[in-house]
Short mmCIF file of C-alpha atoms and ligand atoms in Angstrom, two decimals:
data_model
loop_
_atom_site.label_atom_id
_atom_site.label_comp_id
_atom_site.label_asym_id
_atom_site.label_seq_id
_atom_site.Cartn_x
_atom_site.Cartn_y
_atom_site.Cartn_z
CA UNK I 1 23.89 8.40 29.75
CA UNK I 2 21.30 5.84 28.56
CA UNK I 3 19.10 8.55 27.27
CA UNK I 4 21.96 9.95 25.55
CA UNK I 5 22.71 6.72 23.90
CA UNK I 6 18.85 6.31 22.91
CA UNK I 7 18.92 9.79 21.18
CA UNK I 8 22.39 8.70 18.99
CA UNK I 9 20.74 5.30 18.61
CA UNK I 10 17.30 6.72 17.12
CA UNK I 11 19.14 9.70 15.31
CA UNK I 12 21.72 6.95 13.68
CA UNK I 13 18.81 4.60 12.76
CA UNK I 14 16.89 7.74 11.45
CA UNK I 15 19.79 9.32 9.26
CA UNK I 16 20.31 5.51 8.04
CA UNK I 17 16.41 4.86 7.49
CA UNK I 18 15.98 8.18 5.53
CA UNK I 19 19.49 6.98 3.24
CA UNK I 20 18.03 3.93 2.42
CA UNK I 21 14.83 5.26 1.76
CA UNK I 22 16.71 7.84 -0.43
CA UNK I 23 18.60 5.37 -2.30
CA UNK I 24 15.60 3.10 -3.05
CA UNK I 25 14.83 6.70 -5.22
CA UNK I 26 18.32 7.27 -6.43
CA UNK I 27 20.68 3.94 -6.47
CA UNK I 28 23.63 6.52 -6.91
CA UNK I 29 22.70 8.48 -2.98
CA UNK I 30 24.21 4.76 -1.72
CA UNK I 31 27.77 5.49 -1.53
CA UNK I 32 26.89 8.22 1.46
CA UNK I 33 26.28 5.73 3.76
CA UNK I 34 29.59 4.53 3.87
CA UNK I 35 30.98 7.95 4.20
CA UNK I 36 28.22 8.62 7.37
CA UNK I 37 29.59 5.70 8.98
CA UNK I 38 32.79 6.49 10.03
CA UNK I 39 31.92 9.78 11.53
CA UNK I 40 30.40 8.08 14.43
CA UNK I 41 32.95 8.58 17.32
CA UNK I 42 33.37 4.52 19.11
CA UNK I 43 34.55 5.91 22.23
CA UNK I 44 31.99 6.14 25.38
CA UNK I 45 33.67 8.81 27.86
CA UNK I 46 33.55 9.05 31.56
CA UNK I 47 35.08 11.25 33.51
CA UNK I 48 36.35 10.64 37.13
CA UNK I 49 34.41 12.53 39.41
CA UNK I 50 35.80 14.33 42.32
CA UNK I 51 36.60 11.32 44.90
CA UNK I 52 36.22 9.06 42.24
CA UNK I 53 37.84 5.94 41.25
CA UNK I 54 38.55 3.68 38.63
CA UNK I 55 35.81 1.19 40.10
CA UNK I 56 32.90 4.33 40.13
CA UNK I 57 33.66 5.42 36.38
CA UNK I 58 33.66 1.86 34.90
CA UNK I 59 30.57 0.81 36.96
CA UNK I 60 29.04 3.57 35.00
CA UNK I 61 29.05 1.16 31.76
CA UNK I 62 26.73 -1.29 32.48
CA UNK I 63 29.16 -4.46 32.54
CA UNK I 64 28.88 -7.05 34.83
CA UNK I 65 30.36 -7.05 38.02
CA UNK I 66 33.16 -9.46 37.24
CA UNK I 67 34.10 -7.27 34.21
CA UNK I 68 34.11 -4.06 35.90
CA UNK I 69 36.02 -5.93 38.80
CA UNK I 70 38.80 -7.52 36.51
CA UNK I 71 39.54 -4.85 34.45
CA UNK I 72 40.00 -2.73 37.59
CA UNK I 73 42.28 -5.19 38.70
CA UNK I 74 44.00 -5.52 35.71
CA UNK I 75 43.99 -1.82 34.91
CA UNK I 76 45.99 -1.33 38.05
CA UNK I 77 48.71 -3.37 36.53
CA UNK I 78 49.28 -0.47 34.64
CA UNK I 79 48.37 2.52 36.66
CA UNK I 80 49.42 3.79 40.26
CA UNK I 81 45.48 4.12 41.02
CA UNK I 82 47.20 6.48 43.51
CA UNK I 83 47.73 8.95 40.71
CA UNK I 84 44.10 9.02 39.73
CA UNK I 85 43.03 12.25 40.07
CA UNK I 86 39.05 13.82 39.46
CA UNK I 87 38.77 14.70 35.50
CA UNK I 88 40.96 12.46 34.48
CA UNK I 89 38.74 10.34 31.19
CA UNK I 90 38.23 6.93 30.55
CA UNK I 91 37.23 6.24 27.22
CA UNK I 92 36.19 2.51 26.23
CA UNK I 93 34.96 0.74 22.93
CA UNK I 94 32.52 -2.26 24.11
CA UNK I 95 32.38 -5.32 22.09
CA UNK I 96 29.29 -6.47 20.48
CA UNK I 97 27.61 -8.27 23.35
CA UNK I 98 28.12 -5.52 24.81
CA UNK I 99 28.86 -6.39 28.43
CA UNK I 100 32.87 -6.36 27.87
CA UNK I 101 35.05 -4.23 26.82
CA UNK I 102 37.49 -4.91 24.16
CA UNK I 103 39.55 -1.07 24.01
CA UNK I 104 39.83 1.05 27.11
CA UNK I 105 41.88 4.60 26.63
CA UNK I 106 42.43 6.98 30.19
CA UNK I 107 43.51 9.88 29.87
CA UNK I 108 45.73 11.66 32.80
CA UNK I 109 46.64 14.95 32.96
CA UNK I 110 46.68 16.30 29.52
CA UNK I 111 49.68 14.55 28.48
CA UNK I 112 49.56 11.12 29.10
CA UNK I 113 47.40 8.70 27.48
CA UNK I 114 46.83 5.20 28.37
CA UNK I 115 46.28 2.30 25.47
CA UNK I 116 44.46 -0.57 26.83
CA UNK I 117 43.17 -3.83 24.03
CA UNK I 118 41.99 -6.68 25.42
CA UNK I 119 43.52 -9.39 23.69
CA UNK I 120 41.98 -12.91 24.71
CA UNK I 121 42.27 -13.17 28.58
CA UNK I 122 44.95 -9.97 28.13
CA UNK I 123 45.50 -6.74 27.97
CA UNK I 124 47.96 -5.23 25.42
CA UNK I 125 49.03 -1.83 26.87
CA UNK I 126 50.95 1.43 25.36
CA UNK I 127 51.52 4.62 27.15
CA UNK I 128 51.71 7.61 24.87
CA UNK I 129 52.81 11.04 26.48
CA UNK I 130 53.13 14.16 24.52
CA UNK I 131 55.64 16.03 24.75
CA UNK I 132 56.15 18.53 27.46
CA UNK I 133 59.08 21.65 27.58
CA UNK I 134 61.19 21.52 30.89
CA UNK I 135 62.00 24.79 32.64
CA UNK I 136 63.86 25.27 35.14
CA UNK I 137 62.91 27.95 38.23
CA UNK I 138 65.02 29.67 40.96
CA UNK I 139 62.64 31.35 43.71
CA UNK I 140 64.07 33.47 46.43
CA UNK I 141 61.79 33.94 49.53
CA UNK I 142 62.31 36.01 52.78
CA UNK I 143 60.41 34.80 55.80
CA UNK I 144 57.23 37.28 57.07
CA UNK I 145 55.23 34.92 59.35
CA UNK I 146 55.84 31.39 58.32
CA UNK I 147 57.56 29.39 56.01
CA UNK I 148 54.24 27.93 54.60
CA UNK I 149 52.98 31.19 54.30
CA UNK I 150 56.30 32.59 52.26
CA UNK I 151 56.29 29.09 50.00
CA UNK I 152 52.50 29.99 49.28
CA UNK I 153 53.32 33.38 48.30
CA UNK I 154 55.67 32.66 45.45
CA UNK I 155 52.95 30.19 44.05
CA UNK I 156 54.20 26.99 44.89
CA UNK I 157 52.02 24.07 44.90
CA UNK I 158 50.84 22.32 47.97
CA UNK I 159 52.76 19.48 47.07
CA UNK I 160 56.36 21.58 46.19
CA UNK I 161 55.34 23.10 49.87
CA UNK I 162 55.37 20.26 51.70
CA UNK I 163 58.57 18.02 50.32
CA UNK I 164 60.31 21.93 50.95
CA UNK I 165 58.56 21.98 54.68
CA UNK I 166 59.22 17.97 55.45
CA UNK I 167 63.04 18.66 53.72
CA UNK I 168 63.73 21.51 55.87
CA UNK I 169 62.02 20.29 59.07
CA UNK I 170 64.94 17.60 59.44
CA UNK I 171 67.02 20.37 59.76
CA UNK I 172 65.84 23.29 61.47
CA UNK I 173 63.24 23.89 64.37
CA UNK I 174 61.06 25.85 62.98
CA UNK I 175 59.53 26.70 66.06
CA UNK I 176 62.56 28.17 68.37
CA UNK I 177 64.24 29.07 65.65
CA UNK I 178 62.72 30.71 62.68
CA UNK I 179 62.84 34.63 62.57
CA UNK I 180 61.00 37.18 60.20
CA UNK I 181 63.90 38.11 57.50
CA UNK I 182 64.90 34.59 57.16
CA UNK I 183 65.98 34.28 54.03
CA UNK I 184 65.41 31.12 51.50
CA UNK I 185 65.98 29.58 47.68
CA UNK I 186 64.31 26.83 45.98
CA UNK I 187 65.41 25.52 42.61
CA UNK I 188 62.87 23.84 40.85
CA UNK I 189 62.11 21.73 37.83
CA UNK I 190 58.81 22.61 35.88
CA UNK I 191 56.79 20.56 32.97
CA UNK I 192 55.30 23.29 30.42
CA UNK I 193 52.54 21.76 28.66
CA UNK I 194 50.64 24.40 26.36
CA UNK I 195 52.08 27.53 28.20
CA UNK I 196 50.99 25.87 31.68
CA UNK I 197 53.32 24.00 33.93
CA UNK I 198 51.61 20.79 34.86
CA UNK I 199 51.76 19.52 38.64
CA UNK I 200 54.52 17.85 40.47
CA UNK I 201 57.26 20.44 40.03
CA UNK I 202 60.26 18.54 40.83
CA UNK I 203 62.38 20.45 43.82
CA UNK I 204 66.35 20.34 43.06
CA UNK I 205 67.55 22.33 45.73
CA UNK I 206 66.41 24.08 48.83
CA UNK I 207 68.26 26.55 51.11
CA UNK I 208 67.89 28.44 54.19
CA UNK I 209 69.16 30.95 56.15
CA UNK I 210 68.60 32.67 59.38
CA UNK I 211 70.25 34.57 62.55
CA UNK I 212 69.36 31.20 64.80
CA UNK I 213 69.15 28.85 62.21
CA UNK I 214 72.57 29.24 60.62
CA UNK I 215 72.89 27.95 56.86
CA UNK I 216 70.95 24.57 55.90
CA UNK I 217 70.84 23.26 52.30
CA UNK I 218 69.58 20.43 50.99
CA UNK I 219 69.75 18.65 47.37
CA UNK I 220 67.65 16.25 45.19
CA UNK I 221 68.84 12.48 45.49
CA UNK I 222 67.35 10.57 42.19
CA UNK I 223 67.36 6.59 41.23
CA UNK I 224 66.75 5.84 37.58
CA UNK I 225 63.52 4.30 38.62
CA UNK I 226 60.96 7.16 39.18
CA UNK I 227 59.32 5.41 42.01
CA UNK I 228 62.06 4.83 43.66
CA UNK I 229 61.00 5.65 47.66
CA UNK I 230 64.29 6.75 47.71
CA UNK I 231 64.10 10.07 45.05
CA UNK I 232 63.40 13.13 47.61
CA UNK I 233 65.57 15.76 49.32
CA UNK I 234 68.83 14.86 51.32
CA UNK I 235 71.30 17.18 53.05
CA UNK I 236 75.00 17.23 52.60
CA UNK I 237 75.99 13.88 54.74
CA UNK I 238 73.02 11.84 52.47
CA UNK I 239 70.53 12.16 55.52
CA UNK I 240 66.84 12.69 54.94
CA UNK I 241 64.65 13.99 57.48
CA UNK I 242 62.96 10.36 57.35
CA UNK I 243 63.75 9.59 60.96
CA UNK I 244 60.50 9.80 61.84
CA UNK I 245 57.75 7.40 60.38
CA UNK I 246 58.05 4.04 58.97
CA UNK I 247 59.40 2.38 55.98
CA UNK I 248 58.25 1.01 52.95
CA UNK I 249 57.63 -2.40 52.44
CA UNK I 250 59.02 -2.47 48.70
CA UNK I 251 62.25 -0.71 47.42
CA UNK I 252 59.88 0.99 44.99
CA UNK I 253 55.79 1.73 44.94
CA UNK I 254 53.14 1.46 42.12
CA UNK I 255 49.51 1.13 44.13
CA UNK I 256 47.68 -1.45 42.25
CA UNK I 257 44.28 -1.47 44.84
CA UNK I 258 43.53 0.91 47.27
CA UNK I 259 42.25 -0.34 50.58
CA UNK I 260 38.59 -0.47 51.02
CA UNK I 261 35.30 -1.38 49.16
CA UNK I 262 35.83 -2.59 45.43
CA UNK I 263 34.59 -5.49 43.42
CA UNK I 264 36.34 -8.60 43.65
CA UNK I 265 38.20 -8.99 40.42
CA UNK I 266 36.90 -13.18 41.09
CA UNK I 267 32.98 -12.86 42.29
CA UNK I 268 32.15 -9.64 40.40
CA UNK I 269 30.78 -8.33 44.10
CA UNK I 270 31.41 -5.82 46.11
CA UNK I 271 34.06 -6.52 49.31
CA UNK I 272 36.41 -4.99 51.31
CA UNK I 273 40.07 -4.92 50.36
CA UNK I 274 41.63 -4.66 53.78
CA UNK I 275 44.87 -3.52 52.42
CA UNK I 276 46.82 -1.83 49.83
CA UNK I 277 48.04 -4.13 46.78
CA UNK I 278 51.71 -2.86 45.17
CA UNK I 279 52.52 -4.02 42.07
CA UNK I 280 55.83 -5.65 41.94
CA UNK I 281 57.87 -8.40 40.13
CA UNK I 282 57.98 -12.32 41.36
CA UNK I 283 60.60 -12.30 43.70
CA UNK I 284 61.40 -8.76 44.55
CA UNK I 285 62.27 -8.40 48.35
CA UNK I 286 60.04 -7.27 51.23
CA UNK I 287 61.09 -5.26 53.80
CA UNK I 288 59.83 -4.99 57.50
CA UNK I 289 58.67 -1.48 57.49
CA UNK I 290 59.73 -1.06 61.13
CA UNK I 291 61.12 -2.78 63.76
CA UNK I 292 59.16 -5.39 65.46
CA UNK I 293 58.64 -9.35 66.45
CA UNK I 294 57.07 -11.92 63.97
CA UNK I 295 54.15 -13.01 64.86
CA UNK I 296 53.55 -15.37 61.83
CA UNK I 297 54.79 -16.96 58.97
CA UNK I 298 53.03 -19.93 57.32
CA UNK I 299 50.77 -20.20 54.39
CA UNK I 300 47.09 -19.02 55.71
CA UNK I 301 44.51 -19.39 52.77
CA UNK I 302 43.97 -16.73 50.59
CA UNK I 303 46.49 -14.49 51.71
CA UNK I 304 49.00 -17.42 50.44
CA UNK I 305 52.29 -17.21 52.39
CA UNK I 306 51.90 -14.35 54.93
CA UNK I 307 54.26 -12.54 57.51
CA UNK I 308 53.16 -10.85 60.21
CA UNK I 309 55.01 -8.67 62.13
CA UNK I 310 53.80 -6.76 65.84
CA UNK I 311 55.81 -3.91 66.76
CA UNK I 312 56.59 -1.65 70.06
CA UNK I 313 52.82 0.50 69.40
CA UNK I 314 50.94 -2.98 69.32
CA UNK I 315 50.27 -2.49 65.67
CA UNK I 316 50.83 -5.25 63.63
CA UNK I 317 52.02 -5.21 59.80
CA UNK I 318 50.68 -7.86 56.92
CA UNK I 319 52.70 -8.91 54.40
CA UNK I 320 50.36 -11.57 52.15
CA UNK I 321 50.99 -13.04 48.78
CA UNK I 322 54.71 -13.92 49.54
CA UNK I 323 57.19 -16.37 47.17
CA UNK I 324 58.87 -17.50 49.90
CA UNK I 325 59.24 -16.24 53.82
CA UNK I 326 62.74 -15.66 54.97
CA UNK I 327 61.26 -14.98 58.86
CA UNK I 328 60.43 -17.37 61.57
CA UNK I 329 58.21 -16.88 64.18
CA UNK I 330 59.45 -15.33 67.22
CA UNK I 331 62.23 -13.64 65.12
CA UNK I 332 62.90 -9.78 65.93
CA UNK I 333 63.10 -7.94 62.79
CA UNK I 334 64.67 -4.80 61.85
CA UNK I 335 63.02 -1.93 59.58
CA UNK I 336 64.33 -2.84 56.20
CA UNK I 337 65.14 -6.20 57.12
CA UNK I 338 64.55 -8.71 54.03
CA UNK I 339 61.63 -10.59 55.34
CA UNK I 340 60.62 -12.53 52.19
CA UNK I 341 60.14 -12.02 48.02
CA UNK I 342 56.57 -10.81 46.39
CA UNK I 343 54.88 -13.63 44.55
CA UNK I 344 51.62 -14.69 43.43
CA UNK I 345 50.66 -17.41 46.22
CA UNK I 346 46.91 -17.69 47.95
CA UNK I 347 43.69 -15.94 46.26
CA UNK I 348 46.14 -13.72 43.70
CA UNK I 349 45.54 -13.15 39.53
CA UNK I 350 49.37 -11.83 39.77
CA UNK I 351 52.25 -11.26 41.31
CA UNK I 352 51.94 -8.14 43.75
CA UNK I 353 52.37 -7.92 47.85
CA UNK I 354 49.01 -7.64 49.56
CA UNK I 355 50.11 -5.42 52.82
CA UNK I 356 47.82 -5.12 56.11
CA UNK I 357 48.15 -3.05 59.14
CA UNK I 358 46.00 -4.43 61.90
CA UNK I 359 45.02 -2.36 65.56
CA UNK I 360 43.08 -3.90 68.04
CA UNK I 361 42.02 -6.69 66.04
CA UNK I 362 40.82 -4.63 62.98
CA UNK I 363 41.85 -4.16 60.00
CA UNK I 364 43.34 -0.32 59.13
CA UNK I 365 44.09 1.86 55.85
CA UNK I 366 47.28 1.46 55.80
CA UNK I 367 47.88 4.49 53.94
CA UNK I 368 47.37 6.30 57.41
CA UNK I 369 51.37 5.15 57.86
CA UNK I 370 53.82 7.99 57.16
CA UNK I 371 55.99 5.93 55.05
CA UNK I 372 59.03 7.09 53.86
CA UNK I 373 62.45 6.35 52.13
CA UNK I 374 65.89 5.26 53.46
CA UNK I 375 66.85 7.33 56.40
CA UNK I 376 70.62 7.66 55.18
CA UNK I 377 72.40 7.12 51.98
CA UNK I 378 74.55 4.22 52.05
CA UNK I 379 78.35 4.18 49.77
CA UNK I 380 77.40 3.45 46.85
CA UNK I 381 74.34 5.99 47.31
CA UNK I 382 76.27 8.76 48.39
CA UNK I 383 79.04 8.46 45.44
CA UNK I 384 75.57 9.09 42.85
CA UNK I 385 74.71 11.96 45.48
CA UNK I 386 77.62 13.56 45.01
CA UNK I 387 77.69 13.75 41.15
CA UNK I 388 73.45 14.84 40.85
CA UNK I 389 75.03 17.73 43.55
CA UNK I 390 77.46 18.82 41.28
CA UNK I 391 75.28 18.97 38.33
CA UNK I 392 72.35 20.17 40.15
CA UNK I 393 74.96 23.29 41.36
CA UNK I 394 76.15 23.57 37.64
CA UNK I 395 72.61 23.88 36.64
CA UNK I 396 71.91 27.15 38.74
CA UNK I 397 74.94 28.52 38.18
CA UNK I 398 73.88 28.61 34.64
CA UNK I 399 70.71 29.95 35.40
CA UNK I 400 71.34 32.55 37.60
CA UNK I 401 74.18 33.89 35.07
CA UNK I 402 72.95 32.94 31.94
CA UNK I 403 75.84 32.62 29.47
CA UNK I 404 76.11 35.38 26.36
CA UNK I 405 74.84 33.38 23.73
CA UNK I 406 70.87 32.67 23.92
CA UNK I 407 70.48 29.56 25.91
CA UNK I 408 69.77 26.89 23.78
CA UNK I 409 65.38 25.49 23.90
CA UNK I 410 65.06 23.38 26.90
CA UNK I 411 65.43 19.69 26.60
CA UNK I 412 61.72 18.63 25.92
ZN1 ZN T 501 45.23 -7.14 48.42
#
């Protein structure tokens, strides 16, 4: 990197030493100067490297600790760091000191782009995404050994595999139940981007059918917002097969800091981040994310108002940051019990919920927690259900019996 910079350095002082000296000869030569100038690309490029972060690829600029901390912290804002995946490019223009940066770009997948300009103690930010063809996919399977094993074998992604597995282990036993000849469907949503569907196929509908296992189908529940916890696979009486695990904290998740090390976004130095930050707005409610007894509630330093919650395992859940507490100690709380709002209070540049999961005394990744959405629909839920069914069914009707006319170009 720095010798790379030293070679464009002494080849740009070069090609601008041997214009000048040219136009000292010939006056006229001067005009090529100006047209040699802009061809120098601004951008310096890093690309995440496998098991990278955000942190690794801007320490790779040679800012200070402080500015590689806060625009971490700040880039987060924007990005689920969660969704940060190994090639993905940051591109930044540094300012002329040279230790800040005043234009950031990141690049994820090949179809989203990510405007960053620092704009006094801000950041302006655009998202640009190109646009991508949607096609849709019906994929019928018939079971040799397992269902993995069949899901593999028509090419789905490990991801497709396992909402289809997690969706249809609610339902059947797998175990007890599951012959060779089984037979199965999945409907699926694709993003074309250049000829190549991008990840995170989007499953609409899953069925199954077996001697044993009877007839099981299940269909895609969806909230307008994207990250709702809530968007997944339900079956026909609005139940998910999220018995099992715990909830989450927020109604919907954008991961603003991992847990573990990273550089505090106020000394510049390295720490540990014993929890996961989530981006949310000032006053959004907090759920417990399983049932349990309060353990705390009072304003304790830098965590600002905190909650703290033991349950039946002797883990106990962190909820730091908080607007205002609407649990007492001593209080048993339900999973998805309202236990206060997000906020900004204690060591905090913005509003977002700091949560913790302690064991024995220690702090824990938190991500560790199976965390999933509601466990049922409720009303109001099921009535939205009921229409994305009926659509979702009209949708692969027309598929599987295309009408006469050619289908008109996907909806891009
Ligand atoms: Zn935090």
């Amino acid at each position: 990197m720095n010798i790379g910079r030293q070679v464009l350095l002494t080849i740009i002082i070069i090609t601008m030493a041997s214009f000048t000296l040219a136009s000292l000869f010939s006056p006229k030569k001067g005009k090529e100067v100006e047209e040699f100038m802009p061809l120098i690309d601004p951008w310096e490029v890093q690309i995440v490297p496998p098991g990278g972060s955000i942190f690794s690829v801007l320490s790779n600029f040679e800012l200070s600790g402080t500015e590689i901390g806060m625009m971490a912290y700040r880039f987060g804002d924007y990005i689920d760091v969660t969704t940060i995946q190994p090639g993905d490019t940051l591109k930044v223009i540094l300012d002329e000191s040279r230790e800040k940066i005043s234009k950031m770009m990141f690049v994820q997948e090949p179809t989203v782009r990510h405007h960053f300009e620092v704009v006094g103690d801000s950041l302006a930010y655009f998202k640009e995404a190109l646009p991508v063809k949607r096609q849709e996919k019906i994929l019928d399977g018939t079971l040799e050994t397992t269902l993995d094993a069949a899901l593999l074998s028509l090419g789905l992604s490990p991801a497709a595999k396992q909402s289809i597995n997690n969706g249809l282990e609610g339902e059947i036993s797998f175990q007890s139940d599951a012959r060779k000849g089984d037979k199965f469907r999945v409907f699926l949503e694709e993003r074309i981007f250049e000829g190549k569907p991008l990840p995170g196929a989007k499953i609409l509908y899953v069925n199954y059918e077996g001697q044993r296992t009877g007839f099981h189908e299940l269909y895609r529940y969806e909230q307008e917002d994207e990250k709702s916890v809530l968007n997944g696979l339900y079956n026909k009486e609005g139940k998910s097969n999220n018995a099992s695990g715990v909830g989450f904290p927020l109604a919907s998740i954008h991961v603003s800091s991992s847990f573990g090390r990273r550089l505090d976004p106020f000394t510049g130095r390295w720490s540990t981040h014993n929890g996961v930050d989530y981006r949310a707005r000032s006053g959004t409610p907090v759920y417990a994310v399983a049932n349990g007894t309060v353990t705390q509630a009072r304003y304790n330093g830098g965590f600002g108002n905190e909650v703290r919650i033991k349950h039946a395992s002797g883990m106990i859940t962190q909820y730091a940051h908080i607007l205002s507490m609407s649990a007492r100690v001593g209080q048993t709380v339900k999973r998805g019990q309202i236990i206060g709002r997000v906020g900004s209070t204690g060591r905090s540049t913005g509003a977002h919920l700091h949560f913790g999961l302690i064991n024995n005394g220690k702090y824990i990744n938190p991500n560790q927690l199976r965390m999933v959405g509601a466990e049922k629909l409720n009303d109001k839920q099921m009535k939205e259900f009921a229409q994305q069914k009926e659509k979702i069914k009209l949708r692969m009707e027309r598929k599987l019996n295309p009408p006469e006319e050619p289908e008109l170009a996907a909806k891009s």
